[in-house]
Coordinates of C-alpha atoms (C1' of nucleotides) in Angstrom, one line a residue:
Chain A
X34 CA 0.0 0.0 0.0
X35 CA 2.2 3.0 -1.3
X36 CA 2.0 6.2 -0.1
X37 CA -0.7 5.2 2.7
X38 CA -1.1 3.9 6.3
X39 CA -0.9 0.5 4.8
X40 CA -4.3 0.0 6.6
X41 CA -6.1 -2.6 5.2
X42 CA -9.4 -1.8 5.6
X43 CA -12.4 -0.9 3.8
X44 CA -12.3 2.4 1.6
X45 CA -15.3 4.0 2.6
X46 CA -14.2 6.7 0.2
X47 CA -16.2 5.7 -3.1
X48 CA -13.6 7.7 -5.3
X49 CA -10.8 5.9 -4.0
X50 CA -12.5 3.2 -3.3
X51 CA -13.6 3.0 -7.5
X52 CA -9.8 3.9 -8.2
X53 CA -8.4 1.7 -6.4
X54 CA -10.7 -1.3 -7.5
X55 CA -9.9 -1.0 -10.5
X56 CA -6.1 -0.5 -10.5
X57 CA -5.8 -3.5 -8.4
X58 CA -8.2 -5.5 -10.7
X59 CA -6.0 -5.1 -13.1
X60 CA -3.2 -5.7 -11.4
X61 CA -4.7 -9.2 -10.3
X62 CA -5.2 -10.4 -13.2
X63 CA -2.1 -9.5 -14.6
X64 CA -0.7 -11.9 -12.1
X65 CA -2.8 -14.4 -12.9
X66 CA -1.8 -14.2 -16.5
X67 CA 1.8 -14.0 -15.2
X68 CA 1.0 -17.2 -12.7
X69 CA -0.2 -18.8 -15.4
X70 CA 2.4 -18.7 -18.0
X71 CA 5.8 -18.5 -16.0
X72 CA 4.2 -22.4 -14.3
X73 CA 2.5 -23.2 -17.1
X74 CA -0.8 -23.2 -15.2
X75 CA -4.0 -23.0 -17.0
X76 CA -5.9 -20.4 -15.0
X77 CA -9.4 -18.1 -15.0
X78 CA -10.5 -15.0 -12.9
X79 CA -13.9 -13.1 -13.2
X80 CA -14.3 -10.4 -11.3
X81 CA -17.8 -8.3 -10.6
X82 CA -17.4 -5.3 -10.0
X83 CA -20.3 -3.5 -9.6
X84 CA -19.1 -0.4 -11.3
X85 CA -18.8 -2.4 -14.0
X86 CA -21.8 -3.6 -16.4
X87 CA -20.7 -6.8 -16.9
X88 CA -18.2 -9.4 -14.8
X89 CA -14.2 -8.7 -15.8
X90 CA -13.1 -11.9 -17.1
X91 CA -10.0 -13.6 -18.3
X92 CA -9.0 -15.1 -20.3
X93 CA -12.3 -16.1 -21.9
X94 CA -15.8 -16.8 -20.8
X95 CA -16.0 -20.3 -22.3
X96 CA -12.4 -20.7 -20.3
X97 CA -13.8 -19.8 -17.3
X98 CA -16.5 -22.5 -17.2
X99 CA -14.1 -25.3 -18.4
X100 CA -12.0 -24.3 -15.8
X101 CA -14.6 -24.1 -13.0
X102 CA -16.4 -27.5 -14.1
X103 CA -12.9 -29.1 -14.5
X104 CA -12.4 -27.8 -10.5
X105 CA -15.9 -29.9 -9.8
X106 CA -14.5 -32.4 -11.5
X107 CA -11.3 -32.6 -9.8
X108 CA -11.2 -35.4 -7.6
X109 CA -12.2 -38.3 -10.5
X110 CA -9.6 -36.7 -12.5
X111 CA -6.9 -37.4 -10.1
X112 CA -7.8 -40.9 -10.2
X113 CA -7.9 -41.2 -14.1
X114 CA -4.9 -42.0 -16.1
X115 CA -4.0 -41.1 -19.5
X116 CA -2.7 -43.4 -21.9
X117 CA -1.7 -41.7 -25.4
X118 CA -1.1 -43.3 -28.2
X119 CA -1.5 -42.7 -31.6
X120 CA -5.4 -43.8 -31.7
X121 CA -5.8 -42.3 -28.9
X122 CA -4.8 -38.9 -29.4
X123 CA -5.9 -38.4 -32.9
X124 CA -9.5 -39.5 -31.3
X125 CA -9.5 -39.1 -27.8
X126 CA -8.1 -35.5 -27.5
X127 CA -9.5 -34.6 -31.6
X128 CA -12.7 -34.7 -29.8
X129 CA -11.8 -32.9 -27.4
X130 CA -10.5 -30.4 -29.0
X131 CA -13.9 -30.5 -30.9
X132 CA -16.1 -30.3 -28.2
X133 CA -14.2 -27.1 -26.8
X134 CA -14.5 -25.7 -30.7
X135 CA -18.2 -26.3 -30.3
X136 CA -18.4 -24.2 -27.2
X137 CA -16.2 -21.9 -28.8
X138 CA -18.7 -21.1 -31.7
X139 CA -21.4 -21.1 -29.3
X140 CA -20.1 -18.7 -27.5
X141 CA -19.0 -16.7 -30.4
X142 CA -22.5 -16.5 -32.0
X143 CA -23.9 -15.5 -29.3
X144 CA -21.5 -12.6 -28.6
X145 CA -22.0 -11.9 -32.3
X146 CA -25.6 -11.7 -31.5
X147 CA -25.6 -9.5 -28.8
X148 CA -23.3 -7.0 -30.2
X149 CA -25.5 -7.2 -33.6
X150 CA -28.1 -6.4 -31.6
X151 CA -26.9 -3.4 -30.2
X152 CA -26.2 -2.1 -33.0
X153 CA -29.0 -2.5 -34.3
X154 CA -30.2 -0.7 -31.1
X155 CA -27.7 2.7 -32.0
X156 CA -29.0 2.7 -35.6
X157 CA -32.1 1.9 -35.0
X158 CA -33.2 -1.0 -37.3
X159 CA -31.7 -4.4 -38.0
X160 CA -29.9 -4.9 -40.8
X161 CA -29.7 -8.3 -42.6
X162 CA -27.3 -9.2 -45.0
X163 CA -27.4 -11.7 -47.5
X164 CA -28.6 -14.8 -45.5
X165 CA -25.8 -13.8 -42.7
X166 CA -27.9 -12.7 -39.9
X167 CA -30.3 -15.6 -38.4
X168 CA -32.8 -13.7 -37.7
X169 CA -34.5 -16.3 -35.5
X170 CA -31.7 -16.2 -32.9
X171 CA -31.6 -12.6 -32.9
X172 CA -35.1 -12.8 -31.7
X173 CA -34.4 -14.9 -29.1
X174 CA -31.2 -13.3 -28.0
X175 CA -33.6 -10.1 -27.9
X176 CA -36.4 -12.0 -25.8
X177 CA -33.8 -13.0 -23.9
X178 CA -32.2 -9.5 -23.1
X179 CA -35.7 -8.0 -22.5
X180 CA -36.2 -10.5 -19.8
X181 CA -33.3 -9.9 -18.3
X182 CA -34.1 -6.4 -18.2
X183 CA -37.4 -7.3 -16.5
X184 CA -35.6 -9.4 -14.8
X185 CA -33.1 -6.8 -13.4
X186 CA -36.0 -4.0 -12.6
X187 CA -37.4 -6.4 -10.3
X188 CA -34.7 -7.1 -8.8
X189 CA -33.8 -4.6 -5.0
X190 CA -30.5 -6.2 -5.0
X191 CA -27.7 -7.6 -7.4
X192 CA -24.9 -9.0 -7.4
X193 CA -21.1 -8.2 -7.1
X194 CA -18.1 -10.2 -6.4
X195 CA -15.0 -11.7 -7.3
X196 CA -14.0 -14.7 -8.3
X197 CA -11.0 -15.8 -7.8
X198 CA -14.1 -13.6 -7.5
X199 CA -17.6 -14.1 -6.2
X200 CA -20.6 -12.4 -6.3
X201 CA -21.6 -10.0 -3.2
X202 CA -25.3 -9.0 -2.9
X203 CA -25.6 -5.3 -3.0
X204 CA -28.7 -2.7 -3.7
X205 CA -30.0 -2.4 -7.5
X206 CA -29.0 1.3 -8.9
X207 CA -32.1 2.9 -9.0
X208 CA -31.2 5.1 -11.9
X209 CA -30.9 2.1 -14.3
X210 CA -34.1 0.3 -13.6
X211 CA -36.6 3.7 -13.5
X212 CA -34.9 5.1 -16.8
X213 CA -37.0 5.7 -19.6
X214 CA -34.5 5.4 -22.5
X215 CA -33.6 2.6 -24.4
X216 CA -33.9 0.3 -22.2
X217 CA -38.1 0.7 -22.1
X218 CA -38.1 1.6 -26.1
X219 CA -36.5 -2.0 -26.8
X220 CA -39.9 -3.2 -27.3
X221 CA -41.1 -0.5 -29.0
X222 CA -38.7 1.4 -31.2
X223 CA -39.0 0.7 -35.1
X224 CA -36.8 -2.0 -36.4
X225 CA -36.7 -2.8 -39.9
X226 CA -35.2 -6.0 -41.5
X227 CA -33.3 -4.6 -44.4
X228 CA -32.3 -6.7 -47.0
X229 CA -29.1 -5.6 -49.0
X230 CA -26.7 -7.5 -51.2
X231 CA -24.7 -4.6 -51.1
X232 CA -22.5 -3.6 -48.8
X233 CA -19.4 -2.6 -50.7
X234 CA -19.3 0.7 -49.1
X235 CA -20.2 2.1 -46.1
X236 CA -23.3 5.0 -45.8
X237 CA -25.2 6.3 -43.2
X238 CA -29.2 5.9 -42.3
X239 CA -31.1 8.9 -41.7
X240 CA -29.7 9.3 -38.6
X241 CA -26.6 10.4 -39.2
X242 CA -25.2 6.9 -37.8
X243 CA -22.9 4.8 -40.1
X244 CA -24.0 1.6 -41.6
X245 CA -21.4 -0.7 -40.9
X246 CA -21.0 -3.5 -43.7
X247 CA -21.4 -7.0 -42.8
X248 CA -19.1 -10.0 -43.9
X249 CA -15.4 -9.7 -45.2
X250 CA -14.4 -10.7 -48.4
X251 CA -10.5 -10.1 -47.6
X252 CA -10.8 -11.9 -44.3
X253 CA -11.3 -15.4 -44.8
X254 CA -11.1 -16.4 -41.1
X255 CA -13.8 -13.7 -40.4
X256 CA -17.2 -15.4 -39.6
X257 CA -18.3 -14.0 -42.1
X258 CA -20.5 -11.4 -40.2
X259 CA -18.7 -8.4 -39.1
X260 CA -15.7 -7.2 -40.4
X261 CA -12.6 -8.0 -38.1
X262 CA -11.8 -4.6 -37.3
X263 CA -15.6 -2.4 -37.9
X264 CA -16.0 1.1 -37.1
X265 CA -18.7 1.9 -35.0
X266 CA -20.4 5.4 -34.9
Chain B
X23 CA 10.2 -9.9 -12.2
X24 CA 12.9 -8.7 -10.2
X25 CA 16.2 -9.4 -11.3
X26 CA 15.1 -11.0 -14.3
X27 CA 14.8 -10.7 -17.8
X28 CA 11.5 -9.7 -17.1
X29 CA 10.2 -12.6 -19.9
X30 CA 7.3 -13.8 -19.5
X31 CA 7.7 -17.1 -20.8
X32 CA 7.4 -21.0 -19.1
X33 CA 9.9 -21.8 -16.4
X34 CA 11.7 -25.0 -17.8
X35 CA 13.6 -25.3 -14.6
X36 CA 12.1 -27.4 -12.0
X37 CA 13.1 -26.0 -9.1
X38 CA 13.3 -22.4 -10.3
X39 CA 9.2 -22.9 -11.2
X40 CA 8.5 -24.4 -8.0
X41 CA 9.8 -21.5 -6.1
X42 CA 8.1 -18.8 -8.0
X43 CA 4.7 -20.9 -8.0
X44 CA 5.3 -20.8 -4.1
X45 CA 5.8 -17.4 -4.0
X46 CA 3.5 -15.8 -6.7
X47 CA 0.8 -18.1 -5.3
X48 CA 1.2 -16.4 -2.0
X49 CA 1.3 -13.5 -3.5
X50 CA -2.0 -13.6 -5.1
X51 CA -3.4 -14.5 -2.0
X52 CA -2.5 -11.7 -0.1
X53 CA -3.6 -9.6 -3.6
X54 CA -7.1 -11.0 -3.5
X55 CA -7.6 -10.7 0.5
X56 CA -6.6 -7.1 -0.3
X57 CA -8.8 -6.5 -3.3
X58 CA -11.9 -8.0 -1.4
X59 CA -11.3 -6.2 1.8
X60 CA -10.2 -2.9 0.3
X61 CA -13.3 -2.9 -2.2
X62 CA -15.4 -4.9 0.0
X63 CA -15.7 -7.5 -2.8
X64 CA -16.5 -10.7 -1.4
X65 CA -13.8 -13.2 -3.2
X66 CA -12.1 -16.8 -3.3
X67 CA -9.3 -18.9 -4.3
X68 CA -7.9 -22.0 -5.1
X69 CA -5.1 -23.4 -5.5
X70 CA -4.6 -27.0 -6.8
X71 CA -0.7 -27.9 -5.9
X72 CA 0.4 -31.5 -6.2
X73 CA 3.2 -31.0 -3.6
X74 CA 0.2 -30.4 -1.1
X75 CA -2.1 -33.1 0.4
X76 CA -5.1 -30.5 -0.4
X77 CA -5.6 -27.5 -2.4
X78 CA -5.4 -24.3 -1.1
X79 CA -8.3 -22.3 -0.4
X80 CA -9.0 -19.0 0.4
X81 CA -10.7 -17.6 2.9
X82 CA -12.5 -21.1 3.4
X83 CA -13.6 -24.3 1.8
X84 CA -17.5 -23.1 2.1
X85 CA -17.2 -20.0 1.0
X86 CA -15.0 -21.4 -1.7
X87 CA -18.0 -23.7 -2.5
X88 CA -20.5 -21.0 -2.2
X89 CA -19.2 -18.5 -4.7
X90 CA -18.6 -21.2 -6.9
X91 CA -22.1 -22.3 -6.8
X92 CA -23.6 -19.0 -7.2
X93 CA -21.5 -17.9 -10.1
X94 CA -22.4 -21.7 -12.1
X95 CA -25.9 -21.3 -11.0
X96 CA -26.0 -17.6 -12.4
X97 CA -28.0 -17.5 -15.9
X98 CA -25.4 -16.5 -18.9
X99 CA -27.0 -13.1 -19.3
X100 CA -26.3 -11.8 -15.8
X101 CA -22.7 -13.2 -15.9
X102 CA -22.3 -10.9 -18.6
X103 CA -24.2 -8.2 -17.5
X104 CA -25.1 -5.1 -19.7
X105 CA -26.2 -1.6 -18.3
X106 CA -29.2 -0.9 -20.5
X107 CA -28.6 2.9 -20.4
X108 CA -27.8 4.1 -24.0
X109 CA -25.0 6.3 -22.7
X110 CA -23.0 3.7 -20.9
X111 CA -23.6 1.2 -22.5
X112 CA -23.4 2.3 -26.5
X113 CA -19.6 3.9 -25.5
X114 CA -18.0 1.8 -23.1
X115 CA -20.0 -1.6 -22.9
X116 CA -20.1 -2.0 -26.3
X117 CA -16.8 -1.5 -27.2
X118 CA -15.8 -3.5 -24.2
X119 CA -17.9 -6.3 -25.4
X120 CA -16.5 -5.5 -29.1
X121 CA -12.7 -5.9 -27.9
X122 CA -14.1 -9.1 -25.7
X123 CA -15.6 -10.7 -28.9
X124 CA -12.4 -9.9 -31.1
X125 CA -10.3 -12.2 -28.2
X126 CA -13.1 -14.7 -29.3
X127 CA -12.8 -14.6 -32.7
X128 CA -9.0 -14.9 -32.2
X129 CA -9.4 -17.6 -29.9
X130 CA -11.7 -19.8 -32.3
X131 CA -9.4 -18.9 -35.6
X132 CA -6.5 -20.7 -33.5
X133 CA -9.1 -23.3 -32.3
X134 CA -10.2 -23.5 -36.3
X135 CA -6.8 -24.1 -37.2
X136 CA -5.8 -26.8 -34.6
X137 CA -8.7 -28.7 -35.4
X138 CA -7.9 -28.4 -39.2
X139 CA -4.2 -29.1 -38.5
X140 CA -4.6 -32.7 -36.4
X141 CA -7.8 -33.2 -39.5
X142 CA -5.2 -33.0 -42.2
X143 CA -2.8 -35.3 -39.5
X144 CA -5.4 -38.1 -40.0
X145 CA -6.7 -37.4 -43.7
X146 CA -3.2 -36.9 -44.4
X147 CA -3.1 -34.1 -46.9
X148 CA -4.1 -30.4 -46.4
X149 CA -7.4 -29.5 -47.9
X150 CA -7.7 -26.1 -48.9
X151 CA -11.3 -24.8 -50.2
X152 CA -11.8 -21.9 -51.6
X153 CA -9.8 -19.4 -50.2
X154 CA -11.2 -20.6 -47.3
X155 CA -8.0 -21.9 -44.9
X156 CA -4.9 -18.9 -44.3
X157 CA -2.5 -21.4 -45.0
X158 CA 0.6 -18.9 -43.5
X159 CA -1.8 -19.3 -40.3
X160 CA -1.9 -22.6 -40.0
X161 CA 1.3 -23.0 -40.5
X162 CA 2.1 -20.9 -37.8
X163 CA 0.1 -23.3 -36.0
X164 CA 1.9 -26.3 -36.7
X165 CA 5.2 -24.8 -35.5
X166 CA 3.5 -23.4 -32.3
X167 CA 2.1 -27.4 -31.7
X168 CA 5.5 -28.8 -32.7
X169 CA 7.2 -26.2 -29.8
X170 CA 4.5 -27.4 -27.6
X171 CA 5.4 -31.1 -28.1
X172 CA 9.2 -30.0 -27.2
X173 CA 8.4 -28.4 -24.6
X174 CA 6.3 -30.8 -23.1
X175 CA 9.2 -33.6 -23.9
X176 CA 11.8 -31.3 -21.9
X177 CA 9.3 -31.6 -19.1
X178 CA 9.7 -33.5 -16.4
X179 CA 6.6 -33.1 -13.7
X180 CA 2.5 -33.0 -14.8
X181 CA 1.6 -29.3 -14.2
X182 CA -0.7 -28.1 -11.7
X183 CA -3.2 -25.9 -11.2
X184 CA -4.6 -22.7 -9.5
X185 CA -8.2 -21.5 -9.9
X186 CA -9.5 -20.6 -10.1
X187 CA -7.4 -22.7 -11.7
X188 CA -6.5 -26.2 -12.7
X189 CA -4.2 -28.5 -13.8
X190 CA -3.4 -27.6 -17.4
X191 CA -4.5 -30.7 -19.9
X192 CA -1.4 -32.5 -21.6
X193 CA -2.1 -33.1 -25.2
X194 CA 0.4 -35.5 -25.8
X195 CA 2.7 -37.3 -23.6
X196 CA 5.9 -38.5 -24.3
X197 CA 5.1 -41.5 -26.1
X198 CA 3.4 -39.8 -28.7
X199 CA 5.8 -36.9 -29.0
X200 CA 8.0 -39.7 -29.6
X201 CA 6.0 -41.7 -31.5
X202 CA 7.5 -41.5 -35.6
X203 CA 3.7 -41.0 -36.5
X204 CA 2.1 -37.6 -38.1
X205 CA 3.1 -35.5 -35.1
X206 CA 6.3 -36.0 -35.9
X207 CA 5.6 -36.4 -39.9
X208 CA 4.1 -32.9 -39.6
X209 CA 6.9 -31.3 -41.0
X210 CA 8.3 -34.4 -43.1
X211 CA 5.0 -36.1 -44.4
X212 CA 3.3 -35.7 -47.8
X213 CA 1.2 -32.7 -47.8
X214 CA -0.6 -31.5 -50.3
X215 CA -2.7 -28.6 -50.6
X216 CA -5.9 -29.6 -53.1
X217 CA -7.9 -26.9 -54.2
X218 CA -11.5 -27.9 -54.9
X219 CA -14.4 -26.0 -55.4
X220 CA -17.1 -29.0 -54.6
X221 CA -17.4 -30.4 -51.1
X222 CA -21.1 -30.7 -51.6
X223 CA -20.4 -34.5 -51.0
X224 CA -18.7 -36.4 -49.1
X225 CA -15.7 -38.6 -50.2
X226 CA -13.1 -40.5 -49.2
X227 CA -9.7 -40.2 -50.2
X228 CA -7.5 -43.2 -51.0
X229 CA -6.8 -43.9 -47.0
X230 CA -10.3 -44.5 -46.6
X231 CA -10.4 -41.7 -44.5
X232 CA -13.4 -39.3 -45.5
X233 CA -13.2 -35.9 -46.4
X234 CA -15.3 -33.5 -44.8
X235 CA -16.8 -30.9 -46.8
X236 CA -15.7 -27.7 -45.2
X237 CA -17.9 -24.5 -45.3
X238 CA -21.9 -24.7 -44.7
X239 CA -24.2 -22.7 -46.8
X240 CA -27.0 -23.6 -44.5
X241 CA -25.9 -22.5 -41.3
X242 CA -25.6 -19.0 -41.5
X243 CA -23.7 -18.3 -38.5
X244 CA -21.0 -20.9 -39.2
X245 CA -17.5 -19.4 -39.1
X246 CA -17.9 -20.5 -43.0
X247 CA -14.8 -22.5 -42.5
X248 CA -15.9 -26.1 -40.9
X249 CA -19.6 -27.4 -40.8
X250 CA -21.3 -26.7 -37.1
X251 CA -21.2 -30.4 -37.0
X252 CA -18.7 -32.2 -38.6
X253 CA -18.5 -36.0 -39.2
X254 CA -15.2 -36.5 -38.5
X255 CA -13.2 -39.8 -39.4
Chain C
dT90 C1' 12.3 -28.4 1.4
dG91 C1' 12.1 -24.1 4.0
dG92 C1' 13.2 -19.9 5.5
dG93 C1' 16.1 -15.2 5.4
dC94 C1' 18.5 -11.7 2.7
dT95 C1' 19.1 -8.3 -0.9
dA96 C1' 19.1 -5.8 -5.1
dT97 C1' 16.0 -4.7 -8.4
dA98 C1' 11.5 -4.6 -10.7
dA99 C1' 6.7 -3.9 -10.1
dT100 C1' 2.8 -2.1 -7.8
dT101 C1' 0.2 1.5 -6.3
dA102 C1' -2.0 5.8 -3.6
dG103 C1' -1.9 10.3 -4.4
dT104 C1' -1.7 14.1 -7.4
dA105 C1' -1.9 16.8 -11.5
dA106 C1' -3.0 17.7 -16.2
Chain D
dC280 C1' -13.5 10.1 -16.2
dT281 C1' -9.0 9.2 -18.2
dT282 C1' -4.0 9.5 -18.5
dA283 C1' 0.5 10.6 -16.7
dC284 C1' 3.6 11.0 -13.3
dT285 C1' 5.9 10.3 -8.8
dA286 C1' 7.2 8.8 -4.4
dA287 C1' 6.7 5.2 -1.4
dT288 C1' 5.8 0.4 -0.7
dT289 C1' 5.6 -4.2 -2.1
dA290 C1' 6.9 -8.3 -4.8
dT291 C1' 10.2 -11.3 -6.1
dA292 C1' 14.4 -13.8 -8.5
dG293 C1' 18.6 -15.2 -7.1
dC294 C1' 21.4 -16.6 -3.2
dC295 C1' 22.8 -18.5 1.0
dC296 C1' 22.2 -21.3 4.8

DNA sequence: TGGGCTATAATTAGTAA
DNA sequence: CTTACTAATTATAGCCC
């Protein structure tokens, strides 16, 4: 604790308090990452932070629930020996590897989904480019973010934590759940499905905000969705 | 990393690694007590070491338990949870979320290209669709896997884990590094790189060993390189 | 293995722009 | 609210016992 009483107790402050939260978040993690590659030790932290929207994670959300269920599973896989050979790896661990792909592109859609969405949310109608956008699980990634807004304005409390984090129970910001923005005009705010084989270029809607293309000829590994590196308004 | 190099690369050296686990575990520790008490973030840890009779936990084997359980039993959307306010959350969540789906996309491109890599092991050539695979990529790849197998070969002791962390998963052992089959062929065995516009089939190539048909016009959301779900030999 | 010790690097609370 | 900087504290790699 530079430059202090070295007191360690809690900052009642909430400037410091927020500072200092998030230098030392940082700053865990960083060890982590540092644990984790000078011992070659596979590791996860997710951190809530309840200045934060959403839980601090690394390295990756699909990481952090193989790592967690593996930790469930730890006392079998003590027990369990592994015999490679040959066969076995080219089965055994190609599925493996094929099963955490799976979760991979799970994951990935549905981060693609999300994001699409709120985009679709800044410029104000959906836009669907040649067969790229599955429209039904934009719906339901929709349905499912309305109910968690619900969800959250009838909540009084929610949660915080740290993990090497947990979550900690603390009261619902008011602000969030009584505003009248957005959030409300989800349901109601016009949204158009726009069909457009052409892309080539960028333009802007009627509301000033940029119409990002969708897909990317000159990046093969892209998912074919966004481009790697779009430019948001 | 005092007096050090300051690299932050694996530890070959047995003894070297056990002492800076040791210490950097501690470490952390102390950095998490100090995070949670400072911030008054409620937080856990555990550490799986081999050398001990029983992992270490922080601040308690309940609590460890507890925070677990609530985090797993938390629905997907509130572990990644989004501040519907447009201000907040059209600036800084979404291009938090943006950056956080670009580690993804990285993630499953390497993912993509291991998968492809131990395919073209077993099929025994390289199958290049259109355009489809960044052949300098997986390249890249391969040498990354082959250093992996070396350095797993130069190793002498299973690696452990911290969680949140666990023990890191071995994807060959020494027999198989050692084995003169496709790992070590990657470099020496017959590649070829076929280019074919018409996977709409399947086939086998002379090994018997079936080719899958890579890309998926029918699901939409596929990474357009590998079908969501491939046969696979 | 398990401490001490030390020189050096890294962290960090406070401050200012 | 960041970013940059600084002084003070802490972490730690390498030794030695």
């Amino acid at each position: 604790m530079a430059n202090s009483k070295g007191e360690l107790i809690y900052i009642e402050d909430d400037t410091k308090r927020k500072t200092t939260c998030k230098k030392r978040k940082a700053s865990l993690i960083k060890k982590v990452n540092e644990l984790s590659t000078l011992c070659g030790i596979e590791a996860c932290a997710i951190i809530f932070d309840p200045n934060e929207s959403q839980p601090e994670i690394w390295p990756s959300h699909s990481e952090v629930e193989r790592l967690i269920k593996k930790f469930m599973e730890m006392p079998e896989m003590e027990q369990r020996k592994y015999m490679f050979n040959q066969e076995s790896f080219l089965s055994k661990n190609f599925n493996k590897a094929r099963d955490q792909l799976k979760r991979l592109r799970d994951e990935n859609k549905r981060m693609e989904m999300e994001l699409f969405m709120f985009q679709c949310l800044n410029i104000g109608c959906i836009v669907n480019t040649v067969n790229m956008v599955d429209t039904n699980y934009l719906l339901f990634v929709i349905n499912q973010t309305l109910k968690d807004i619900q969800w959250k304005q009838s909540r009084s409390q929610r949660q915080h934590g740290i993990v090497v984090a947990a979550p900690k129970e603390e009261p619902l910001n008011e602000e969030v759940a009584s505003v009248d923005g957005p959030v409300h005009g989800i349901g109601q705010t016009n949204m158009c499905v726009m069909q457009s084989q052409d892309f080539s270029s960028e333009s802007t809607n009627d509301r000033g905000n940029m119409i990002v293309p969708f897909g990317d000829n000159n990046n093969n590994f892209s998912n074919g969705f966004w481009p790697s590196t779009p430019s948001f308004p």
